[in-house]
XYZ file of C-alpha atoms in Angstrom:
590
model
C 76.090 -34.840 120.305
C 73.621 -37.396 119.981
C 70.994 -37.301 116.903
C 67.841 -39.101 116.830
C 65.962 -40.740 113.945
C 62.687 -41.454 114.521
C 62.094 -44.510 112.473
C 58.112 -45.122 112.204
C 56.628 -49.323 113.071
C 55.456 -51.590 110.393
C 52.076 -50.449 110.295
C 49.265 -52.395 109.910
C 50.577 -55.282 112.295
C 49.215 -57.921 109.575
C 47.313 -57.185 106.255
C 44.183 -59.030 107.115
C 43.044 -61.429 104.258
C 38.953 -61.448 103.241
C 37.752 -65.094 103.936
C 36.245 -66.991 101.337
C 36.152 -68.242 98.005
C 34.946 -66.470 94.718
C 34.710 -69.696 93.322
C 32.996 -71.604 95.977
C 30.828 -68.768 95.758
C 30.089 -68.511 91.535
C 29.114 -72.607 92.586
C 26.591 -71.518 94.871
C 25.374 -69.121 92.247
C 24.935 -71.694 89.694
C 22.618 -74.013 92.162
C 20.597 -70.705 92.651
C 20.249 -69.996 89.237
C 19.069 -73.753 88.633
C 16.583 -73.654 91.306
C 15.266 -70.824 90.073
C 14.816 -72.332 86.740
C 12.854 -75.363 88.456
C 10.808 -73.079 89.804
C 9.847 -70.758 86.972
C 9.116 -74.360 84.835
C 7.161 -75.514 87.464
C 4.974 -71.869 87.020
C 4.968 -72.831 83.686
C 3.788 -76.751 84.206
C 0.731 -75.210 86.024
C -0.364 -72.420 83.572
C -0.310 -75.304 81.268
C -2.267 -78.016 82.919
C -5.002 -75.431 84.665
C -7.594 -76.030 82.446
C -8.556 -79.944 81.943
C -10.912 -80.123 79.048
C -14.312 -81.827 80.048
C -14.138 -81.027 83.698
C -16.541 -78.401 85.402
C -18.129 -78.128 88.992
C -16.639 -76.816 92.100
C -13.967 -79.471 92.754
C -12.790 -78.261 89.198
C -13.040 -74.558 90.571
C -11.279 -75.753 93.296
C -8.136 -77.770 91.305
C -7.722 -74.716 88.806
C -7.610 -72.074 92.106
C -5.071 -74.438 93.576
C -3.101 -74.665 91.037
C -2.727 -71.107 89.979
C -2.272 -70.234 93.417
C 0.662 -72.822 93.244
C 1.829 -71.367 89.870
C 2.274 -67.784 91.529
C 4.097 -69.258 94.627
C 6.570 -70.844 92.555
C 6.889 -67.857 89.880
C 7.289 -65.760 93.104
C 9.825 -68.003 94.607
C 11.699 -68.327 91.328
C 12.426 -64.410 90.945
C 13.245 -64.418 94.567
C 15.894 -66.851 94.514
C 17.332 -65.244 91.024
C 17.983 -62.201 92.949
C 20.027 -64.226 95.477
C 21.541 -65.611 92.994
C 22.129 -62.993 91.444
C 23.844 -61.177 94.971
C 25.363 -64.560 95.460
C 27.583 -63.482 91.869
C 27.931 -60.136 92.662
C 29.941 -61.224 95.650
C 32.053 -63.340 94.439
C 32.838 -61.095 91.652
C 33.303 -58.311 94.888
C 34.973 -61.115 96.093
C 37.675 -60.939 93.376
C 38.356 -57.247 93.415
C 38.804 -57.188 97.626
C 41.099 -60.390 97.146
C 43.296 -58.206 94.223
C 43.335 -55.234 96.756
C 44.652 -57.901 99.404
C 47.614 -58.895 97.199
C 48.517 -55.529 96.308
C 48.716 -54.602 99.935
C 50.523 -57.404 101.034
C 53.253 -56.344 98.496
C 53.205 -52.872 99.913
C 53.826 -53.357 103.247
C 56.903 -56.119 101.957
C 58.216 -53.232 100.034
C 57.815 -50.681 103.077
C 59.422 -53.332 105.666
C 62.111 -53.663 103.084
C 62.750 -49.647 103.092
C 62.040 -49.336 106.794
C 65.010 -52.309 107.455
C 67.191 -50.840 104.673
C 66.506 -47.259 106.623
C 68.094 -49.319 110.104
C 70.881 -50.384 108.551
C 72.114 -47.141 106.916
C 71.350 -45.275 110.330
C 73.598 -48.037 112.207
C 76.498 -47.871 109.545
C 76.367 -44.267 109.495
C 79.930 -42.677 110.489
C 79.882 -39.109 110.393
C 76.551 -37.720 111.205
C 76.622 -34.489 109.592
C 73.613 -31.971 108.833
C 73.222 -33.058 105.609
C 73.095 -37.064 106.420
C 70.945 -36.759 108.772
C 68.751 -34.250 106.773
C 68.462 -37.501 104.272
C 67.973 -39.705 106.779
C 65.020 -38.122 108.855
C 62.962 -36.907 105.081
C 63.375 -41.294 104.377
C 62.116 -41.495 107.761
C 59.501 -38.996 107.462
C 58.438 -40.792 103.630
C 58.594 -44.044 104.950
C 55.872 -42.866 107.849
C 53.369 -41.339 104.988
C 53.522 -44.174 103.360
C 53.227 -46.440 106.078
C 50.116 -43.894 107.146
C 48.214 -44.207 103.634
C 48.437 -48.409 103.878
C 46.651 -48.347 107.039
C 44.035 -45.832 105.669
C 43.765 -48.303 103.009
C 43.642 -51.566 104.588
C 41.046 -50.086 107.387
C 39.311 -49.257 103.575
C 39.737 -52.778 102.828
C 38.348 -53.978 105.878
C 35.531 -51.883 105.601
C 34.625 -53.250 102.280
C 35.150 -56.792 103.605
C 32.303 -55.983 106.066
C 30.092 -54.328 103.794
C 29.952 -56.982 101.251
C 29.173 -59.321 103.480
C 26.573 -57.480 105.464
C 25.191 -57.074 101.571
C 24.791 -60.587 100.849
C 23.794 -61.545 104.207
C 20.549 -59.248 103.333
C 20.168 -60.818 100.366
C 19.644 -63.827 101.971
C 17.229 -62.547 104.720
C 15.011 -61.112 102.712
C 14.808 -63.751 100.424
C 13.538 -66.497 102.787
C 10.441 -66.598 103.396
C 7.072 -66.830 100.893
C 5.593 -63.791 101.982
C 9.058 -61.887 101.241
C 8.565 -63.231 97.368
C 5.174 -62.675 96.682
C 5.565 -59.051 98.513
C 6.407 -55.717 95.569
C 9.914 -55.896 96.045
C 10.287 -59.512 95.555
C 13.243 -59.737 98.470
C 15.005 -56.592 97.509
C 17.200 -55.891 100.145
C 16.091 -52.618 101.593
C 19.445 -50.850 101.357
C 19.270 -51.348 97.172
C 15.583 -49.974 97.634
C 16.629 -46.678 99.018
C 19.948 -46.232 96.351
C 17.377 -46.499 93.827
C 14.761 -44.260 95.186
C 17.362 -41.327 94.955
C 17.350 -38.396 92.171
C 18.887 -39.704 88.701
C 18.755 -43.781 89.584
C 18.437 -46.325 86.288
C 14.705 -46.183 84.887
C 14.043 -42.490 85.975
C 14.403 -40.937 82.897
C 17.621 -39.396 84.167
C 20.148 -37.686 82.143
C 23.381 -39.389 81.652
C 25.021 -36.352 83.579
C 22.172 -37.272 86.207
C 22.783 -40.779 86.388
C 26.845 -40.046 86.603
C 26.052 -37.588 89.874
C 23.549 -40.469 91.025
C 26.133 -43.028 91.028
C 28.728 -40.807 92.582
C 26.761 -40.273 95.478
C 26.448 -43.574 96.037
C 29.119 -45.319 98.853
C 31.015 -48.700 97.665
C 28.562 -50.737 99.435
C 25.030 -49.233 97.968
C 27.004 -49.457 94.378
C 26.915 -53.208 95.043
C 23.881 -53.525 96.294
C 22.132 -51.879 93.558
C 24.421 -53.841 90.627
C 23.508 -57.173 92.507
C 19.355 -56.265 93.199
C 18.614 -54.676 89.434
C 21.650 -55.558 87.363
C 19.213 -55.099 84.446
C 18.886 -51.101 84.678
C 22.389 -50.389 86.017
C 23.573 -52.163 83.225
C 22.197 -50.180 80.421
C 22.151 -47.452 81.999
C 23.917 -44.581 79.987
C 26.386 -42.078 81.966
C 27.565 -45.226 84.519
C 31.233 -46.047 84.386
C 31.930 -48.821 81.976
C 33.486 -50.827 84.716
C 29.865 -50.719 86.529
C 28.041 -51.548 83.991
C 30.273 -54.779 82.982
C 29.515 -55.884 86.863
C 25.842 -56.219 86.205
C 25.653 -57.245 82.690
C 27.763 -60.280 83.848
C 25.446 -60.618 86.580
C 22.968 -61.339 84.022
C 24.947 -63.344 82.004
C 25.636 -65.862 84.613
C 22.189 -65.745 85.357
C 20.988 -66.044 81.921
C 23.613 -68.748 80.998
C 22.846 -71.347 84.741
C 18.990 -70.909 84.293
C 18.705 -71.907 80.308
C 21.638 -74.605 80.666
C 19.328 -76.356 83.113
C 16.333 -75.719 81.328
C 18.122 -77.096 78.145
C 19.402 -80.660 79.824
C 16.033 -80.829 80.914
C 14.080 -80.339 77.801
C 11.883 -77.881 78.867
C 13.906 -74.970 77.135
C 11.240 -72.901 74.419
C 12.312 -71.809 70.872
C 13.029 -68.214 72.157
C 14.813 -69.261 75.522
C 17.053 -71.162 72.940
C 17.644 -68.359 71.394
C 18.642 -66.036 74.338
C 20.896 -69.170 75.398
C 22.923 -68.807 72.341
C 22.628 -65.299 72.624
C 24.389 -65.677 75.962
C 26.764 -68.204 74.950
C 28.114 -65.912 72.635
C 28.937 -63.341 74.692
C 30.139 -65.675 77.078
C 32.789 -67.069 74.688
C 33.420 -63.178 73.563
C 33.716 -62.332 77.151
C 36.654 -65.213 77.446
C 38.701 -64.100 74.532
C 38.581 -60.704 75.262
C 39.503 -61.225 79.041
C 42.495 -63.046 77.769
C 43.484 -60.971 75.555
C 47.367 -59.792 75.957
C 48.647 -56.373 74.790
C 50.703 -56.370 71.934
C 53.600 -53.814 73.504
C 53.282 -54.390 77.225
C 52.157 -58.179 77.341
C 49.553 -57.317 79.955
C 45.967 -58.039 79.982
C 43.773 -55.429 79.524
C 39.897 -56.948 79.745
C 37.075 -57.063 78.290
C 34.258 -55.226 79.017
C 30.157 -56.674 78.666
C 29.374 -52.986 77.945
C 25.687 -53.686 77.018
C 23.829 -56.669 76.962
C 20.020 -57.934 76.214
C 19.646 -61.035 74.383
C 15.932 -61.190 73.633
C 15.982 -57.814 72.110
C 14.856 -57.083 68.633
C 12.569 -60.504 68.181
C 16.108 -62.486 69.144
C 18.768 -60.496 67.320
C 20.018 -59.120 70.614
C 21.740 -56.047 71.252
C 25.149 -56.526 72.812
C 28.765 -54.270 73.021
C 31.963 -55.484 73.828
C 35.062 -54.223 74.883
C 38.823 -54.931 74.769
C 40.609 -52.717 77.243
C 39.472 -50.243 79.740
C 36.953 -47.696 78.618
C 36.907 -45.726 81.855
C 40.750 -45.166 81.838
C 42.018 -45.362 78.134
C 43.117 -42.629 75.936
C 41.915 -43.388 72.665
C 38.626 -45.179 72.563
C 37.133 -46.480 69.099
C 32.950 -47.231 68.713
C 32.464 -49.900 65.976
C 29.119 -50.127 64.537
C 28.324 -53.006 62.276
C 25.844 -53.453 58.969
C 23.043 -56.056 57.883
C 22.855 -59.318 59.002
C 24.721 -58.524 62.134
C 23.020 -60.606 64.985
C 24.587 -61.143 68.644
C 25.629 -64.565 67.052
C 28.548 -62.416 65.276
C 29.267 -61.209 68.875
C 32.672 -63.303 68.986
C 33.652 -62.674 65.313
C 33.799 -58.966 66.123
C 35.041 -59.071 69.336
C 38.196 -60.593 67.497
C 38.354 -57.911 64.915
C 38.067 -55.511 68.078
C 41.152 -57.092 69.161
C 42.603 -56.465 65.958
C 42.143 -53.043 65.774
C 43.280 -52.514 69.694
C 46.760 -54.442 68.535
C 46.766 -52.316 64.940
C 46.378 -49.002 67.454
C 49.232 -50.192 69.910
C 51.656 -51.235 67.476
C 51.845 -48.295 64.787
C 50.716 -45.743 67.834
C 52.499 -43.238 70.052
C 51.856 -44.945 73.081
C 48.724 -43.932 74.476
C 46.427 -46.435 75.846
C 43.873 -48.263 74.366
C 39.829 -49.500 74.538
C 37.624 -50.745 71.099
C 34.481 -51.464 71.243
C 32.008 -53.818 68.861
C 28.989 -52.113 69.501
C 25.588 -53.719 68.297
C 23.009 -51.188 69.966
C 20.327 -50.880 67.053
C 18.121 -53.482 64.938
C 20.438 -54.310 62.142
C 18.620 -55.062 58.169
C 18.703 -58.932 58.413
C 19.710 -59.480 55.142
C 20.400 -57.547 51.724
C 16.799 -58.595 50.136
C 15.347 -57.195 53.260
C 13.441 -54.107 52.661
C 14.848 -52.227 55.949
C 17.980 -52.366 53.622
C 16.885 -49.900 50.896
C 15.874 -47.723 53.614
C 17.430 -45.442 56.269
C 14.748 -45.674 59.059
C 16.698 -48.348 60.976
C 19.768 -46.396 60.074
C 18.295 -43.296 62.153
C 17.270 -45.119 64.819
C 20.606 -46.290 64.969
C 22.154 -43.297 64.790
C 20.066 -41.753 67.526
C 20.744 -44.745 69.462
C 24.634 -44.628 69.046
C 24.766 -40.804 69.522
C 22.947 -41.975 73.049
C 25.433 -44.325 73.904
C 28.193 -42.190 72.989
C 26.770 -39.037 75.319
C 26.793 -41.656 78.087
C 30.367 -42.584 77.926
C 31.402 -39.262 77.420
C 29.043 -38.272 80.770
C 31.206 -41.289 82.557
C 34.449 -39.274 81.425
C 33.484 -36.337 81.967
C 36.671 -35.472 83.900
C 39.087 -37.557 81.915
C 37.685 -37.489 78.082
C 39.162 -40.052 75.791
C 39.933 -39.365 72.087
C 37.443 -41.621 70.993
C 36.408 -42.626 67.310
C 33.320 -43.585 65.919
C 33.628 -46.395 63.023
C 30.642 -47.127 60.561
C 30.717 -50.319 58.406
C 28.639 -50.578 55.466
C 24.703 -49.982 56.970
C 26.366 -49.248 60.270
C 28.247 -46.520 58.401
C 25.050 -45.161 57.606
C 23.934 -45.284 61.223
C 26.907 -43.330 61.896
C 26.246 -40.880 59.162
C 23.056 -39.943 60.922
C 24.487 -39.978 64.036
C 27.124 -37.236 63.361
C 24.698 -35.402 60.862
C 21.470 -35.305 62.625
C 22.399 -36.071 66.320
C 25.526 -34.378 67.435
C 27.706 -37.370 67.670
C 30.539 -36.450 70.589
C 33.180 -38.116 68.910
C 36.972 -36.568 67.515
C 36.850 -38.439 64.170
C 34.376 -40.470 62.027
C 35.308 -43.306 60.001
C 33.242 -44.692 57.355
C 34.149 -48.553 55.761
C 32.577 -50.487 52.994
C 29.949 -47.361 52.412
C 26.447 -47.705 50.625
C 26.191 -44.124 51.444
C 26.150 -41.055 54.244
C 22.823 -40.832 55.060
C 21.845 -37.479 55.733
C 24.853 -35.745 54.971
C 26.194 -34.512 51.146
C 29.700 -33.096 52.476
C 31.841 -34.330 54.951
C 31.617 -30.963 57.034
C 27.628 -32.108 57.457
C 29.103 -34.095 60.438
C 29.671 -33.187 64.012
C 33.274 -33.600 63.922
C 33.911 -31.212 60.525
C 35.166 -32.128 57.192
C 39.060 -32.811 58.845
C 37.831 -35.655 60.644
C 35.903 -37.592 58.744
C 37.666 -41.076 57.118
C 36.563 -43.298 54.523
C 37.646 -46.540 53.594
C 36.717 -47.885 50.438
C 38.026 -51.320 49.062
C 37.742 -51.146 44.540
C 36.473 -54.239 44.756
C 33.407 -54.238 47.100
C 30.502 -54.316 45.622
C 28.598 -52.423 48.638
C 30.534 -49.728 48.481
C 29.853 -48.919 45.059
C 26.112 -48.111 45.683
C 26.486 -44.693 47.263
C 25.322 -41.261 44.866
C 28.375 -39.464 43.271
C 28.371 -36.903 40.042
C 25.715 -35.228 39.135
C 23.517 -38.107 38.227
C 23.604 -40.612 40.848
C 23.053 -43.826 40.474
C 19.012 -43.977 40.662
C 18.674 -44.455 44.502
C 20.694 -47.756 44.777
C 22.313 -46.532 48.037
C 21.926 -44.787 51.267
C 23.004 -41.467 50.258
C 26.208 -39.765 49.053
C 29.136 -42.066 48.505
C 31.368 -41.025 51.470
C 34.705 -42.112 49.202
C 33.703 -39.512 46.455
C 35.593 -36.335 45.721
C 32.416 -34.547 45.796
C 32.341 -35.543 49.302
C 35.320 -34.262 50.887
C 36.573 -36.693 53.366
C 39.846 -38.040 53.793
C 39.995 -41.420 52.053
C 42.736 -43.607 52.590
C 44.361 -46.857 51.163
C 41.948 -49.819 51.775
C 42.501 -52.386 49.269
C 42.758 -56.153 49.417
C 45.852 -58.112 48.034
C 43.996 -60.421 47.110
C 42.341 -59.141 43.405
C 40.901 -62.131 42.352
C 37.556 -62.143 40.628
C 36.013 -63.656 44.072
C 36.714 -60.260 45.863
C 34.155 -58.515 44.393
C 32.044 -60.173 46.876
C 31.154 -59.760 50.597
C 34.669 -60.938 51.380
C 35.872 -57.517 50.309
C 33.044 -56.140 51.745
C 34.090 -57.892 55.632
C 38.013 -57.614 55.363
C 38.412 -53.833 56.926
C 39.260 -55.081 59.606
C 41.653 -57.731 58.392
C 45.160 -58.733 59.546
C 47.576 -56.589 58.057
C 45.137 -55.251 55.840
C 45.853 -51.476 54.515
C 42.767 -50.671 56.039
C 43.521 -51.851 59.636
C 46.401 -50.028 59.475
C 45.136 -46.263 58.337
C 42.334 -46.801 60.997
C 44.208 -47.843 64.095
C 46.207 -44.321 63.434
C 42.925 -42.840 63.361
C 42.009 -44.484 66.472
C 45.520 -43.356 67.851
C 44.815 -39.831 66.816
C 46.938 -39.219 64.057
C 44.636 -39.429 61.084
C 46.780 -37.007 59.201
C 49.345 -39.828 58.797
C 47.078 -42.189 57.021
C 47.836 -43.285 53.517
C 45.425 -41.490 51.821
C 44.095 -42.761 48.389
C 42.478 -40.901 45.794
C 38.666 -40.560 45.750
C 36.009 -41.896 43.321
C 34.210 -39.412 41.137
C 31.812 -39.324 38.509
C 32.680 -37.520 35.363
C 29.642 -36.265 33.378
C 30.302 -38.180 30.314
C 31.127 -41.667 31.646
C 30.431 -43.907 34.286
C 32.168 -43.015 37.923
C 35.895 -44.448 38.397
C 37.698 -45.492 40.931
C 41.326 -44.750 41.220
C 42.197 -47.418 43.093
C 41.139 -50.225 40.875
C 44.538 -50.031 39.451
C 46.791 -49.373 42.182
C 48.843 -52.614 43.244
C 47.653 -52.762 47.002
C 50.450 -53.166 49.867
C 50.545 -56.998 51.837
C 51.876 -54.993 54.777
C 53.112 -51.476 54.833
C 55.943 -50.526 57.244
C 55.120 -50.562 60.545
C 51.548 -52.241 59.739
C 49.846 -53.888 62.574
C 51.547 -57.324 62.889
C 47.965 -58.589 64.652
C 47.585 -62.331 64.561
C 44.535 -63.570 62.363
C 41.460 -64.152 64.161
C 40.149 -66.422 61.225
């Protein structure tokens, strides 16, 4: 009897490769960006030298008509060929992602060829064809041809995307060539972004995050990148957007920030505040770098970073900026870091390392689970400690409001797949946390609160959100912030910001923070920073936090106030660990 196999072709024929180069293209992107920039100081050249002193009469009228006239052209010109060079990054960055896609195709049809020749060979050495061998034989077949099915599917996706990006830029270009098309409303908008953004719950519409999430849903690969590369601005703050999205356009931005104010810079022409938004930028840029080459402790891959937020110029130059290490769409346990006073987007890369040691702190003494932290510098941070915003919680409520915001947005983006996520407060930025899990609902799993001046709003732990069983404090003996908070029945006159989180009175969980290091020059703001540090105690107790397992931590006894003396802290005699077993072995980011 003779049984038949049908054994299924090596489908597609050839995995067609996208053509071009995503760097080729970023180097296009760059002139842009410059040209732009010699266009916007030219705008600038002819505001300033409009009015000649002395000089009246029409020919006068006539030179000052000509040359605003001129001024707008140029202006007009300059935004227009931003947004191509701003489509012009887009794609190569689309450019990237298709050319990924590519490889990993490639190596799934070698892998199916390999199984499809393997499947030959066992057919042709087969001896005794019996019910159950060929049973085997036909479900590989069967496999093999679902599989080779669902590469097709996905390389005619591929293609498709190929087109689309292409067709995207190609627009970009059109309607960015003539004069008429940059002085028109749209400035060269491609028409297709236009629409995207006309629909229910786009950026800038007041939208919920829920609405933005359904907004962006409905949206097809190609109008996703056409709206990231036409108004990176409001798709990249815009709360309920996938994180992944949202890095696209922010780095749109960057690169556009970072070509235009280089060139302005060589050439001189560069003003006090576009200084400031260049080192703004350059900080983020060199944040951007160490987090995308970051390595994972336990699986030696690279995770990313993420530009999660970004606006330079905000808050008179301070800029607001978050970044992440690992994937905040995907990961299981996400931690929100919110820093205190002085904190200024030129701290970006300093916490961006500390971020990294808290994702390595989490990996190492965790169960597994993966991994995202964020530095997150979303409100307008006291600049100093004589600064009056300080001794004050107003900026601290604004903060909170702000982070409870942010943290409704990712949580909108997850809505499907919601990460354990923690939300950690140092010293004011605990404060801003405080308000945001007493007074605005944070959606987080656990609070932790570092280097304290005080809880805000709240007098008991179970104030908060997440109830008294998941909030954390951290308090280091030796820093002198941390000492400021209210505890006992008297207080301490209003020094602080509220209830010290680290009392018993208070009824959090505190855990082991100290410092080796008990020198006299610790009670200083070097305690005050080190929370974070490399094998620190307190790295360690929060990264099981982070991990979800908060009841593990080394927990320390609190402060408290007893009527008849001043308030004690337990700790101040304890001998402090250099590195307890199974601490976070994280390198030292200095």
């Amino acid at each position: 009897m003779t049984v038949t196999i049908d054994v299924p072709p090596s489908q597609p024929a050839e995995v067609i490769k996208p053509e071009g180069d995503p760097g080729g293209a970023d180097t296009l992107a760059e002139a842009l960006h410059t040209a732009s920039g010699r266009y916007e100081e030219f705008s600038d050249e002819a505001a300033r030298i409009q009015w000649i002193g002395g000089w009246f009469g029409d020919a006068a009228d006539s030179y000052r008509e000509a040359t605003a006239e001129a001024g707008d052209e140029h202006a007009a010109m300059g935004t227009t060929v931003e947004r191509v060079g701003r489509a012009v990054t887009a794609y190569a960055d689309t450019l990237r992602d298709l050319l990924r896609t590519y490889d990993e195709q490639v190596e799934r049809k070698r892998s199916l060829d390999d199984r499809r020749t393997a499947l030959i060979a066992d057919i042709g050495a087969t001896t005794e064809a019996t019910p159950e061998v060929v049973a085997a034989l036909r479900e590989r077949a069967t496999e093999l041809r679902i599989d080779y099915s669902e590469l097709v599917t996905d390389h005619d996706d591929l293609q498709r995307r190929v087109r689309e990006a292409e067709d995207l830029l190609r627009q970009a270009f059109q309607a960015g060539t003539s004069l008429d098309a940059a002085l028109s409303d749209d400035g060269g908008i491609p028409q297709f972004a236009q629409d995207a953004m006309d629909r229910p719950g786009a950026p800038g519409t007041g939208a919920t995050p829920e609405e933005v999430r359904d907004w962006w849903e409905g949206l097809s690969e190609a109008e996703r990148e056409a709206v990231v590369a036409s108004y990176p601005e409001l798709v990249g703050a815009a709360d309920g957007l996938p994180a992944g999205a949202r890095d696209d356009a922010n780095r749109v931005v960057l690169d556009d920030d970072l070509a235009t104010l280089r060139a302005k810079a060589e050439d001189g022409t560069i003003s006090e505040a576009e200084q400031q938004v260049l080192d703004n930028a350059e900080q983020a840029e060199q944040a951007l770098e160490d987090a995308d080459a970051f390595e994972d402790p336990i699986t030696g891959e690279r995770p990313g970073g993420v530009l999660y937020l970004y606006d330079p110029g905000a808050f008179d130059g301070d800029g607001r900026v978050a970044v992440g290490v690992g994937d905040l769409d995907t990961a299981d346990d996400v931690a929100v870091f919110t820093p205190g006073i002085t904190t200024t987007m030129a701290d970006t890369t300093g916490y961006t390392g500390q971020m990294m040691n808290l994702y390595e702190s989490t990996r190492y003494n965790g169960d597994g689970s993966s991994v995202a932290t964020l530095f997150w510098l979303g409100y307008d941070a006291p600049d100093a400690f004589y600064d009056p915003a300080t001794l004050t919680e107003g900026r601290a409520e604004d903060g909170g409001r702000r982070l409870a915001d942010m943290v409704d947005g990712l949580r909108a983006s997850r809505s499907d797949d919601p990460a354990h996520l923690t939300a950690i407060g140092h010293s004011y930025g605990s404060t801003a946390t405080s308000y945001a899990a007493g007074d605005f609902d944070l959606a987080a799993d656990d609070v932790v609160l570092v280097g304290s001046p005080g809880a805000g709003p709240a007098d008991h732990a179970d104030d908060f959100s997440v109830g008294e069983d998941h909030v954390y404090v951290g308090r280091d003996s030796r820093d002198f912030v941390a000492v400021l908070g209210d505890e006992g029945w008297i207080g301490k006159g209003g020094l602080g910001l509220g209830t010290d989180p680290s009392s018993d009175d208070f009824g959090a969980t505190r855990f082991e923070a100290e410092d080796v290091d008990r020198s006299w020059h610790r009670n200083t703001d070097e305690a005050h920073g080190s929370y974070l540090a490399h094998d620190s105690e307190s790295l360690y107790n929060i990264g099981l936090v982070v991990d979800g397992h908060g009841g593990d931590v080394n927990t320390a006894e609190h402060s408290y106030d007893p009527w008849y003396d001043a308030p004690r802290d337990p700790e101040w005699d304890r001998d402090p660990s250099s590195g307890v077993e199974g601490e976070s072995r994280t390198r030292d980011q200095g």
